Every structure is written in structure tokens, then in C-alpha cells.
XYZ file of C-alpha atoms in Angstrom:
650
model
C -0.012 0.270 0.263
C 1.797 2.711 -1.400
C 1.426 6.615 0.108
C -2.128 8.009 -1.572
C -3.564 4.557 -1.122
C -2.847 4.995 2.619
C -4.159 7.998 1.700
C -7.666 7.179 0.375
C -8.272 4.293 3.093
C -7.980 7.095 6.085
C -10.897 9.414 4.156
C -12.962 5.974 3.981
C -12.790 4.839 7.276
C -13.365 8.285 8.232
C -16.629 8.253 6.135
C -17.036 4.995 8.318
C -16.525 7.183 11.525
C -18.676 9.379 10.790
C -21.534 6.987 9.707
C -20.571 5.140 12.898
C -21.029 7.841 14.678
C -24.613 9.238 13.331
C -25.218 5.666 14.199
C -24.359 6.338 17.756
C -26.072 9.230 17.644
C -29.956 8.038 16.788
C -29.147 4.872 19.225
C -28.538 7.117 22.705
C -31.309 9.727 21.290
C -33.623 6.926 21.431
C -32.284 5.479 25.163
C -32.647 9.394 25.712
C -36.261 9.667 24.429
C -37.663 6.123 26.592
C -35.303 7.301 29.381
C -37.566 11.160 30.010
C -40.760 8.822 29.416
C -39.811 6.027 32.013
C -38.778 9.363 34.345
C -41.799 11.187 32.967
C -44.644 8.000 33.584
C -43.753 7.075 36.817
C -42.908 10.250 38.364
C -45.475 11.681 40.872
C -45.366 15.330 39.329
C -48.736 14.115 36.997
C -49.452 17.723 36.108
C -46.884 16.807 33.695
C -47.945 13.855 32.152
C -51.627 15.525 29.634
C -53.369 12.526 28.649
C -54.239 13.254 24.571
C -56.057 10.077 23.766
C -54.945 8.052 26.693
C -51.106 8.409 26.319
C -48.888 11.945 27.934
C -47.820 14.084 25.333
C -43.955 13.552 25.176
C -44.637 9.716 23.634
C -45.030 11.478 20.268
C -42.734 12.134 17.300
C -42.757 15.478 17.665
C -40.723 14.887 21.255
C -38.510 11.907 19.930
C -37.103 14.491 17.084
C -36.649 17.269 20.312
C -34.644 14.055 21.543
C -32.685 13.613 18.539
C -32.006 16.835 17.685
C -30.845 17.849 21.487
C -28.685 14.871 21.560
C -26.525 15.853 17.659
C -26.498 19.367 19.123
C -24.771 18.543 22.261
C -22.660 15.549 20.706
C -21.356 17.759 17.588
C -20.957 20.512 19.914
C -18.875 19.131 22.596
C -17.020 17.271 19.158
C -16.181 20.535 17.172
C -15.123 22.187 20.808
C -12.470 20.032 21.491
C -11.549 19.656 17.456
C -10.742 23.707 16.898
C -9.187 23.553 20.336
C -6.609 20.397 18.630
C -6.288 22.019 15.374
C -3.511 24.793 17.053
C -1.497 21.506 15.957
C -0.292 18.000 17.469
C 1.320 19.821 20.894
C -1.996 20.859 22.504
C -2.577 16.563 22.547
C 1.313 15.997 23.866
C 0.267 18.977 26.586
C -2.788 17.512 27.600
C -1.042 14.198 28.941
C 1.726 15.799 30.715
C 4.058 15.827 27.692
C 7.800 18.326 28.141
C 8.905 20.422 24.880
C 12.225 18.402 24.244
C 14.459 21.643 24.238
C 16.511 21.294 20.775
C 19.774 22.615 22.921
C 19.244 19.685 26.083
C 22.019 18.045 27.276
C 20.190 15.200 28.274
C 21.804 12.198 26.996
C 18.692 9.971 26.805
C 16.463 13.551 24.605
C 19.703 14.298 22.619
C 19.583 10.591 21.236
C 15.784 11.061 20.856
C 16.338 13.950 18.999
C 18.999 12.379 16.668
C 16.617 9.852 15.718
C 13.710 11.477 15.309
C 15.825 13.683 12.978
C 17.267 10.668 11.304
C 13.559 9.970 10.180
C 12.452 13.297 9.380
C 14.960 13.669 6.663
C 14.546 9.956 5.626
C 11.287 9.997 5.015
C 11.128 13.656 3.601
C 9.378 15.530 6.192
C 10.303 18.248 8.259
C 11.514 17.321 11.477
C 9.052 17.749 14.617
C 8.170 18.907 17.717
C 9.653 16.201 20.163
C 7.633 15.859 23.116
C 8.942 14.000 27.107
C 6.190 12.596 28.911
C 8.291 12.954 32.359
C 6.473 11.251 34.984
C 6.114 8.089 32.797
C 7.694 5.399 33.770
C 5.858 3.004 31.189
C 7.446 2.421 27.080
C 5.312 3.872 25.035
C 5.079 6.910 22.280
C 2.644 8.922 19.976
C 2.343 10.844 16.999
C -0.175 12.938 16.891
C -1.074 16.704 14.846
C -3.454 16.849 11.704
C -0.933 17.322 9.009
C 2.902 16.652 8.832
C 3.170 20.285 9.492
C 1.816 20.482 12.792
C 2.814 16.775 13.527
C 4.562 16.017 17.172
C 5.595 13.244 18.696
C 5.049 12.270 22.965
C 7.793 9.611 24.551
C 7.129 8.284 27.564
C 10.419 9.110 29.974
C 10.524 4.567 30.269
C 10.532 4.513 26.842
C 14.284 6.747 26.091
C 15.497 4.677 29.528
C 14.969 0.987 28.864
C 15.556 1.364 25.642
C 18.846 0.513 22.838
C 19.092 2.897 20.142
C 17.400 -0.184 18.362
C 14.970 -0.485 20.019
C 14.183 3.629 20.219
C 14.930 3.642 16.191
C 11.826 0.803 15.730
C 9.143 2.609 18.006
C 10.225 6.372 16.043
C 9.522 4.601 12.988
C 6.521 3.584 14.090
C 5.517 6.418 15.032
C 6.254 8.350 11.333
C 4.424 5.337 9.765
C 1.229 7.613 11.243
C 2.769 10.776 10.220
C 2.850 9.718 6.844
C 0.249 7.812 6.220
C -2.210 10.098 7.597
C -3.295 8.381 10.577
C -2.917 11.403 12.763
C -6.058 13.235 11.123
C -8.240 10.217 11.864
C -6.404 9.849 15.118
C -7.716 13.390 16.121
C -11.032 13.205 14.953
C -11.479 10.342 17.446
C -10.752 12.359 19.776
C -13.094 15.146 19.197
C -16.020 11.894 19.168
C -15.352 10.447 21.728
C -14.896 14.078 23.501
C -18.500 14.644 22.852
C -20.385 11.951 23.585
C -19.051 11.705 26.812
C -20.932 15.578 26.643
C -23.467 13.272 27.654
C -22.284 11.051 30.942
C -21.324 14.216 31.824
C -24.201 16.201 32.298
C -26.363 13.202 33.886
C -23.491 13.121 36.161
C -24.255 16.843 37.200
C -27.811 15.764 37.548
C -26.945 12.831 38.816
C -24.995 14.188 41.910
C -27.878 17.626 41.965
C -30.140 15.302 44.134
C -33.412 17.188 43.689
C -36.101 14.349 45.095
C -39.244 16.822 44.072
C -38.374 17.222 40.357
C -37.006 14.175 40.276
C -33.968 14.656 38.016
C -31.357 12.788 40.010
C -33.150 10.273 37.902
C -32.798 11.716 34.987
C -29.128 12.013 35.876
C -28.501 7.664 36.609
C -30.495 7.576 33.281
C -27.912 9.850 31.299
C -24.864 8.692 32.889
C -25.650 5.068 32.315
C -26.363 5.841 28.578
C -23.286 7.879 28.809
C -21.142 5.171 29.228
C -22.395 2.710 27.015
C -22.504 5.238 24.659
C -18.178 5.681 25.744
C -18.333 1.610 25.470
C -19.913 2.297 21.539
C -16.890 4.372 21.326
C -13.791 2.423 22.445
C -15.204 -0.445 20.046
C -15.309 2.483 16.944
C -11.752 2.988 17.577
C -10.744 -0.494 18.256
C -12.371 -1.560 14.799
C -11.005 0.846 12.851
C -7.201 1.196 14.353
C -5.997 -2.701 15.082
C -5.748 -3.071 11.415
C -3.617 0.075 11.497
C -1.611 -0.849 14.714
C -0.236 -3.789 12.639
C 0.673 -2.134 9.381
C 2.310 0.547 11.415
C 4.559 -2.205 13.072
C 5.533 -3.794 9.365
C 6.503 0.365 8.329
C 8.798 0.195 10.883
C 10.543 -2.409 10.290
C 10.265 -1.701 6.133
C 12.414 1.325 7.082
C 14.787 0.133 9.613
C 15.289 -2.603 7.577
C 16.889 -4.524 11.228
C 13.816 -6.885 12.951
C 15.924 -6.316 15.893
C 14.600 -2.648 16.549
C 10.445 -3.371 16.344
C 10.315 -6.927 17.479
C 12.748 -6.002 20.582
C 10.753 -3.052 21.578
C 8.003 -4.607 21.860
C 9.411 -7.671 23.955
C 10.711 -4.672 26.173
C 6.949 -3.847 26.790
C 6.173 -7.399 27.548
C 8.837 -7.891 29.929
C 8.046 -4.825 31.697
C 6.154 -4.520 34.596
C 5.059 -1.168 34.525
C 4.352 -1.680 31.178
C 2.449 0.906 28.585
C 0.463 1.825 30.816
C 0.320 5.932 31.324
C -0.858 7.850 34.183
C -2.158 11.061 32.490
C -5.985 11.754 33.548
C -6.406 12.153 29.814
C -5.019 8.905 29.012
C -8.376 7.617 27.678
C -8.424 10.403 24.778
C -4.696 9.138 23.442
C -5.431 5.162 23.644
C -5.687 5.162 20.074
C -3.153 6.954 19.390
C 0.259 5.427 21.707
C 2.441 2.825 20.277
C 0.591 0.491 22.900
C -2.279 0.332 25.185
C -1.446 2.772 27.999
C -5.375 1.882 29.920
C -6.519 -0.805 32.201
C -5.592 -4.017 31.178
C -9.784 -5.219 31.743
C -10.918 -2.331 29.237
C -8.227 -2.939 26.980
C -9.781 -6.101 26.285
C -12.824 -5.624 26.145
C -12.395 -3.104 23.797
C -9.074 -2.898 22.516
C -8.142 -0.816 19.935
C -4.709 -2.504 19.714
C -3.683 -6.009 18.851
C -2.346 -8.415 21.338
C 1.506 -7.731 22.039
C 1.939 -11.511 21.889
C 0.088 -11.394 18.445
C 2.484 -8.164 16.957
C 5.353 -9.851 17.822
C 4.584 -12.888 16.115
C 3.514 -10.827 13.047
C 6.762 -9.940 13.142
C 8.899 -12.838 14.082
C 6.634 -16.153 12.924
C 9.054 -18.177 15.107
C 9.110 -15.916 18.612
C 10.025 -19.108 21.126
C 7.075 -16.373 23.254
C 10.544 -15.059 25.131
C 10.128 -11.130 26.720
C 13.039 -8.831 27.244
C 13.310 -6.907 30.256
C 14.027 -3.286 30.205
C 17.861 -2.146 30.103
C 18.767 -0.530 33.355
C 20.556 2.386 32.837
C 21.345 5.862 35.076
C 21.621 9.384 34.264
C 25.494 9.058 35.557
C 26.217 5.840 33.669
C 23.958 6.307 30.456
C 24.458 2.752 27.996
C 24.551 4.468 24.656
C 23.387 1.482 23.431
C 24.425 1.795 19.776
C 22.875 0.542 16.765
C 24.125 -2.164 15.379
C 23.777 -0.242 11.803
C 24.593 2.670 12.667
C 28.467 3.632 11.204
C 30.888 6.136 11.325
C 29.780 6.372 7.462
C 30.340 9.724 5.740
C 28.649 11.687 2.614
C 31.132 9.527 0.364
C 29.269 5.961 1.159
C 25.728 7.883 -0.392
C 25.536 10.797 -2.975
C 22.111 12.964 -2.657
C 21.009 14.132 -6.093
C 19.227 17.185 -3.996
C 22.065 19.146 -4.296
C 22.752 22.907 -3.392
C 22.988 25.895 -5.345
C 27.054 25.751 -5.258
C 27.381 22.507 -6.421
C 27.410 21.368 -10.373
C 25.042 20.415 -12.914
C 25.634 16.944 -12.360
C 23.480 14.921 -14.306
C 22.672 10.868 -13.285
C 21.294 7.440 -15.916
C 19.707 5.382 -13.778
C 17.249 2.493 -14.268
C 15.447 3.399 -11.304
C 15.606 6.548 -10.964
C 12.307 6.730 -12.298
C 11.024 4.641 -9.241
C 12.926 6.306 -6.694
C 11.333 9.782 -7.508
C 8.355 8.331 -7.014
C 8.724 7.070 -3.460
C 6.986 9.440 -2.150
C 6.341 8.309 1.717
C 8.662 5.280 1.160
C 11.279 5.260 3.485
C 14.391 2.486 2.623
C 17.101 1.984 5.060
C 19.380 3.734 2.450
C 17.957 7.004 3.022
C 18.247 6.854 6.690
C 21.692 5.791 6.447
C 22.089 8.682 4.226
C 19.946 11.007 6.784
C 22.502 9.451 9.500
C 25.863 10.229 7.375
C 24.274 13.615 6.546
C 24.153 14.589 10.163
C 27.595 13.216 11.121
C 29.116 15.326 8.975
C 28.153 18.305 9.750
C 29.935 21.384 11.269
C 30.024 21.782 14.832
C 29.274 24.525 15.280
C 26.583 24.198 12.000
C 25.308 21.609 14.682
C 25.339 24.461 17.113
C 23.626 27.161 15.713
C 21.159 25.001 13.378
C 19.603 23.786 17.334
C 20.080 26.948 18.750
C 17.423 29.365 18.881
C 19.789 32.696 19.376
C 21.552 31.147 16.417
C 19.137 29.496 14.168
C 19.093 32.793 12.314
C 22.884 32.395 11.179
C 22.370 29.660 9.602
C 19.251 30.235 7.299
C 21.498 33.638 5.977
C 24.414 31.752 5.589
C 22.162 29.164 3.105
C 21.627 32.087 0.952
C 24.870 33.651 1.032
C 27.256 34.251 -2.469
C 30.778 33.125 -3.352
C 31.318 36.081 -4.700
C 32.594 38.175 -2.659
C 31.289 41.385 -4.081
C 28.239 40.079 -3.057
C 29.435 38.841 -0.270
C 29.867 42.650 0.838
C 26.388 43.925 -0.364
C 25.154 40.854 1.815
C 26.900 41.606 4.518
C 24.678 45.648 4.418
C 22.006 43.757 4.454
C 22.109 41.612 7.593
C 23.626 44.874 8.932
C 20.613 46.732 7.999
C 18.136 44.754 9.067
C 19.564 43.674 12.437
C 21.079 47.035 13.171
C 24.600 45.691 13.994
C 27.420 44.434 12.336
C 27.668 41.782 14.849
C 25.675 39.046 13.504
C 26.273 39.914 9.993
C 30.486 38.628 10.791
C 28.761 35.518 12.645
C 26.513 35.263 9.006
C 29.911 35.360 7.520
C 31.905 32.900 9.833
C 28.836 30.291 9.556
C 28.471 30.498 5.593
C 32.349 29.757 5.510
C 31.941 26.593 7.467
C 28.355 25.793 5.164
C 31.233 26.621 1.741
C 33.199 23.825 2.814
C 30.782 21.340 3.989
C 30.760 18.957 1.486
C 26.817 17.840 1.936
C 24.989 18.381 -0.457
C 21.571 18.590 0.709
C 21.476 21.939 2.471
C 17.773 21.908 1.823
C 17.296 19.594 4.790
C 19.152 22.052 7.368
C 15.782 24.670 6.583
C 14.248 21.025 7.757
C 16.413 20.280 10.663
C 15.757 23.886 11.920
C 12.036 23.896 11.352
C 11.409 22.974 15.369
C 13.605 25.551 15.873
C 12.708 28.207 14.157
C 9.214 27.549 15.216
C 10.270 28.818 18.754
C 11.066 32.590 17.860
C 9.095 35.138 18.363
C 6.293 36.429 15.372
C 8.704 40.124 15.736
C 11.881 37.407 15.259
C 10.832 35.337 11.803
C 9.224 38.112 10.107
C 12.577 40.187 10.436
C 14.237 36.961 9.732
C 12.388 37.156 6.772
C 12.667 39.557 4.507
C 16.300 39.381 5.482
C 16.179 36.120 3.979
C 14.159 37.480 1.165
C 16.862 40.701 1.208
C 19.593 38.752 0.789
C 18.084 36.529 -1.888
C 17.496 39.255 -4.181
C 20.938 40.906 -3.853
C 22.396 40.161 -6.826
C 18.901 41.302 -8.500
C 17.473 38.073 -9.213
C 16.448 34.404 -7.349
C 18.083 30.887 -8.488
C 15.964 27.962 -8.162
C 17.775 26.792 -4.506
C 17.270 30.670 -2.856
C 13.309 30.547 -3.977
C 13.199 26.566 -3.424
C 14.366 28.065 0.218
C 12.001 30.630 0.732
C 8.804 29.630 -0.634
C 9.975 26.473 2.519
C 9.598 29.087 5.051
C 7.503 30.822 3.771
C 5.360 27.274 3.585
C 5.997 26.997 7.515
C 5.663 30.075 8.275
C 2.016 30.724 7.356
C 0.990 26.902 9.022
C 2.442 28.577 12.592
C 0.354 31.322 12.106
C -2.230 31.896 14.508
C -5.319 32.101 13.115
C -4.528 28.914 11.224
C -5.882 26.057 11.276
C -5.662 22.608 10.629
C -8.286 20.860 9.342
C -10.787 23.191 8.170
C -12.873 22.638 5.817
C -11.237 23.121 2.013
C -12.916 23.205 -1.671
C -11.715 20.213 -3.404
C -10.467 21.253 -6.337
C -10.203 18.991 -9.732
C -7.932 19.694 -12.872
C -10.278 21.160 -14.950
C -10.517 23.980 -11.730
C -6.889 24.399 -11.792
C -5.530 23.562 -15.575
C -3.686 26.833 -15.652
C -1.521 26.148 -12.346
C -0.804 22.903 -14.098
C 0.644 23.705 -16.794
C 2.950 25.957 -14.627
C 3.955 23.798 -12.561
C 4.872 20.915 -15.630
C 6.512 24.065 -17.134
C 9.179 24.989 -14.977
C 9.949 21.511 -14.754
C 10.219 21.116 -18.105
C 12.672 24.664 -18.048
C 14.886 23.378 -15.015
C 15.784 20.327 -16.748
C 18.710 20.172 -19.116
C 17.033 19.237 -22.311
C 16.689 21.078 -25.270
C 14.096 23.431 -26.026
C 12.277 21.121 -28.654
C 12.428 18.328 -25.797
C 10.575 20.254 -23.581
C 8.156 20.939 -25.399
C 7.811 17.739 -26.508
C 7.488 16.758 -22.443
C 5.271 19.254 -21.865
C 2.944 18.031 -24.676
C 3.394 14.634 -23.179
C 2.474 16.011 -19.716
C -0.480 17.676 -21.156
C -2.079 14.952 -22.914
C -1.764 12.027 -19.868
C -3.293 15.028 -17.533
C -5.958 16.005 -20.067
C -5.641 19.352 -20.528
C -5.479 21.557 -23.086
C -2.701 23.575 -22.679
C 0.264 25.265 -24.832
C 3.360 25.990 -22.615
C 3.213 28.964 -21.046
C 5.184 32.454 -23.218
C 6.005 33.127 -19.417
C 7.142 31.952 -15.716
C 8.108 33.586 -12.450
C 8.961 32.554 -9.099
C 5.767 33.918 -7.973
C 3.222 31.964 -10.534
C 4.529 28.966 -9.611
C 4.287 29.998 -5.971
C 0.632 30.891 -6.284
C -0.040 27.545 -8.796
C 1.297 25.409 -5.888
C -1.140 26.824 -3.166
C -3.721 26.269 -5.431
C -3.223 22.377 -5.946
C -2.986 21.856 -2.304
C -6.924 22.122 -2.752
C -6.603 18.834 -5.509
C -7.902 15.943 -4.657
C -5.739 12.936 -3.376
C -6.434 10.724 -6.682
C -5.507 14.216 -8.222
C -3.137 14.841 -6.032
C -1.633 11.483 -6.922
C -2.062 12.172 -10.716
C -0.191 15.135 -10.698
C 2.842 13.488 -8.858
C 3.374 10.805 -10.956
C 3.247 13.761 -14.242
C 5.623 15.091 -12.459
C 7.693 12.452 -11.674
C 7.505 11.480 -15.764
C 8.817 14.998 -16.162
C 12.029 14.445 -14.796
C 12.460 11.263 -16.224
C 11.212 12.227 -19.910
C 14.753 12.294 -20.906
C 16.378 9.733 -18.836
C 18.515 11.426 -16.154
C 17.843 13.417 -13.418
C 19.374 17.174 -12.873
C 19.762 18.483 -9.610
C 17.585 21.463 -9.832
C 14.639 18.889 -11.154
C 14.863 16.875 -7.449
C 15.282 20.418 -5.691
C 11.757 21.050 -7.585
C 10.502 18.779 -7.030
C 11.055 18.692 -3.000
C 8.978 22.334 -2.956
C 5.812 20.814 -4.955
C 6.161 17.355 -2.582
C 6.280 20.342 0.777
C 4.028 22.094 -0.386
C 1.154 19.219 -1.678
C 1.887 17.502 1.483
C 2.678 14.742 -0.490
C 7.047 13.559 1.588
C 9.480 12.264 -1.121
C 12.789 10.851 0.625
C 16.190 12.107 -0.404
C 16.753 10.230 -4.185
C 19.641 8.435 -3.211
C 22.444 6.516 -5.780
C 24.535 3.855 -3.582
C 28.147 4.818 -4.880
C 28.803 2.339 -6.951
C 25.912 3.255 -8.919
C 27.703 6.560 -9.626
C 31.388 5.300 -10.141
C 29.523 2.829 -12.451
C 28.333 5.895 -14.061
C 31.125 8.586 -13.409
C 28.923 11.355 -12.298
């Protein structure tokens, strides 16, 4: 199942969820109707029952419809209120269960190792690095991913998880959570939280009436009945969560194994959970809200066995290791004074010479690669391979120490961002230094940027856009004023020579994309009108034409490629007479509203254009990266093994 199939499956499950919710509302309204009927009928307050034809006034279709409307309003109101709060970002879920944001500058060994694993997986998947929250008060082994979209995702991990697992095992758990992030499970899980919260409103209202203890109007009888019906509704909600989520846990386990290519990672993590006294149980008061989101069951075993949102632990292990002998592993016993690194068996002192990535910086030579598997590599949306993780590890290990420290420091990350746009030309550098000094009001910042740029110029990595992905959670910590100041300076630096090159535009477009998502007024998951190709035909032709133009194909071949793409999309259009980065950015923004199936078609067509001449130009991959980021379709880095590159003499 590929990325787009996962997305379609998530949409079908959402539709199923809405249907089951409607059925639950109807059943609850029937129950409440008969509850009110019984309370009024047997109550001593006979004046409430005005007989009409031998039957009380509330024994009618009209009164049932009133009950249905009230129940629907209560559940829908509660659900929408909760969903609106959660739309602020995945951090709301993490904080609700006691999560603490791990500072990028942390010196704690376990926290640094966790952040490093998350960064590796994010680079390997083509996603921005998510924020990471630590549940300090939880000694169990558990984790979760929360958020509506790729850009507001967070990962929550218990303290027991980072202390009780080796690096391999921790990597398996994080890979499992990244599967949920990439494949759209998070949005479904958030909606489940909202719906379940709405159903609990019935029992909360009943509890309020029950403890009112007003014998005169018998409200406590109604309250007790509502409490019972609310409990039954909660059981129904638990069954809904179970029916939707159990299969996806198996798939996430399998994806983690596929990503890491290390059977001992995810499997041994599950075995250590089985060997732990506390298992995956969470003590947080709101743990029941996130039970369907966590790596393992986080509620009491009795409730879990009745309506489990996770398959049994033993079944999950046997799915990954059919010949398992039934023995669990004890959690690691480590202390802060004597940390056990748990170094990954696959982690080696890799350098960037071991792998070659095509998405290189603007300073690199315009290399071209021809490879029989290039098209497959370009089309690996949401498909993480072990080579991608190895590449990400190599990239992080090769970062100059000064850059590594600055990119994780909210007070210095802006220096790295500006240094990425620094020119090699000395005259241009003088102009850029003056622009930085003018923007920040002193020469100290300009000198610091120049120093950072000297380290990046000598940096052997070709994938400088990945530095923005690493810096993403740190940039988010900056104030609105600081980000506005940085964005203005970045644009000025890019335009210092009077024009924008592709790398400069790509960096600015991605920064603007993330900055818009961090706006206080932005709400993830808001309903938007879906568009088809007919509605965005002009925008699609701009995107395809841009891909053709950045290639190394001659003009005649570019026109042929464009015509073939338009025919594939059933769009009648001529090659645009003029193209600009502004127009391209607007086109991409419009295409974010395409339906999932149309996004898949667009990405495939873009991939076909990249491979039209059986070669990949570095600029094409950079442009594909921006397209993927804005359309929320994560494309892992395009990697060629060193042996293949030698053979091609690149």
C-alpha cells in the first residue's frame, strides 16, 4: 500500500467513522427518549403528563425528534469544540497528557539521542522535523504521534521509553510513529478524540444531574439514566476506535520494519514492553483520550481486553517474528550517571562519500544522473528505505560542529538560514553583509553570518535544503517578530544580485510555507473545497512547464515533454510564454486543494517529466522537493549507491 492508497484508506475510514457516529447518536437519542418517558411516567409529578387520547404528550414522534436534535447538538457541539482546540496543533494532545517540549539545546544524553533519531527519520522520509515531547512522569514504554498535518505533527515519548530501550529499539518505535505521521493516521486519530469527547458530554451532563439530588423534580433519576447511557456510548466509541485502529497498528509495525530493515529494532521493543512491569500504561488523567494513538495500550488491561484499540502484544510480535519462542526481554537498567548508549548495530561512522544525493545546493555543479531506478526513486512518496536512513545519519554526522550547535539553538538558527543564501562572489558578499547589518542594526550579526557561511561553503554535503528541515522546530520557537525580521532579511539576501536562483526560491518558498502554518490564525483540518484538474488547469501547466524548463533538455524536447504531460492529464494547453517564481508559488498553493487521487496523478506526471530524457538534473529534484512540501506529499531524498555513481562516472 503506497502513500496515496493510505490516504484514500484513511478517508474511507473517516467516512465510516462519521456513519458509526450517526448510528450512535440515533441510538443514544432513542435511549434518552425512553428514559425521559419512563421518568415522567413514573414520576409523582402527574401534572407533567397531559393525557391526549390516553397517552402523555411526550409519547410522540415530535418529542423524539426534539430528543434527537438535542442529543445531536450536544455531541456535535462538544466534538467541534474539542476539534477546534486540537486544530492548533499536535502539541495540544502532547501537553494534555503531561508532555514537555524537549529543547533542541538539551544536554541530557537520552533526550539528545531521541532528537537525533527523530531527525534521522524526518530527513529520510522527506518531512520536516517534528517537535518532540517527553512525558517525564511516565515510566512505561510508550510513544505517540499527534497532529492534523505533516507540518503540525509532534511525537510524544515516555521517559521509560528513552531509558529502557537501545537505540535500535528506539529507532523502531519512532519509525512506527512516523508511519502514522506519513500515512494520515494522525488526522483520523484526532477526529476520534473529538467524537469520543462529544459522546462523553452525555455522561457528564448526567453526572451533574445525578449529584444535584433534587427529589422534587426527580432530576437525579434522569441523571442516573443519562450517566448509564453515556457509559454505553463510551463503550460504543471504544468499539469504534478498536474497529478502525487495530489493523493500522499491524501496518505501522510492518512499515517500521521496512523502514529500518532491522527486525530486532521494533520486535525487541515490543518484547521489552512485555517484560516490563508497567508495560505501556499511562498515569495521565486524559490517557483514555489518546489510547488509540499510542504505540501500546495505555489504559487498564480490563478495559483494553474488552475494547482494545491495539492488537494483543503477542500477536504483534508473532506478525514480525513468526518463530518467536514466547520469551520477553527485560527493560534496560541505566542511570543518568552511567548512560548506556545502546548504539545501533547499523550505525557506523558514515561519511557523505558512502551515498550520493541528487538534491544538491545551488553551489554544486549541474550534474546529471542516468539510472534505471531513478523514476522509482522519484516516485517514492512516503516510502522510506534503509538507504534513506543511512543517508540521513551520514548527513547529520558530517555537519560541522558549529553548524550543528547553531541549527539547534533558537538564538543562532537564523545565522544558518542566512548563511545558506550567502554568495561565493566577494562583491555580492559585501552587499549581503550590508543587508544583514541593516536588518539587524549591528555588524556583529553580519560577521557571525559570514563565519557560518564559511563553514557551509566547505561543507561536503550537497543537501543543504535538509538543513531547513532540521531547523524547522527551532524556527518555530522564535517569536513572530523574530521570524518576520528573518524572513525579510532572507528575501533581501536572495535578491541581492537582482534575481533569484532556484535554490534561493526553494528555500524562501519552504520558509514561507512553514511560517504560514505557524500563524496564530491558522487552523489545521479546516474544511476546504476540493478542486479537480479542470479547476487548476492553468496552475498545473505552470508547474509542468517549470519542471521542463529547469531540465537540461533542449527547447524542442521541453515542448515535447510538456505536450506529453498535458495529454496524460487530459488538459489542452500551450507552453506558457513566461514563467516566474511568483506564478509558480501561486500555482502550487492552488494545487494544495486537489483531491488525493489528483495529487497522485500530478506527482506521477511530474516524475514522468523529470525522467522524460532518462536523466535527473539536480534542479529538477530540488523543484520536486518544494512541490512535495507544499502539496504535503513527503518524498524521501533521491539516493544513488556509491557503486552506481562510480559506474556512471558522475
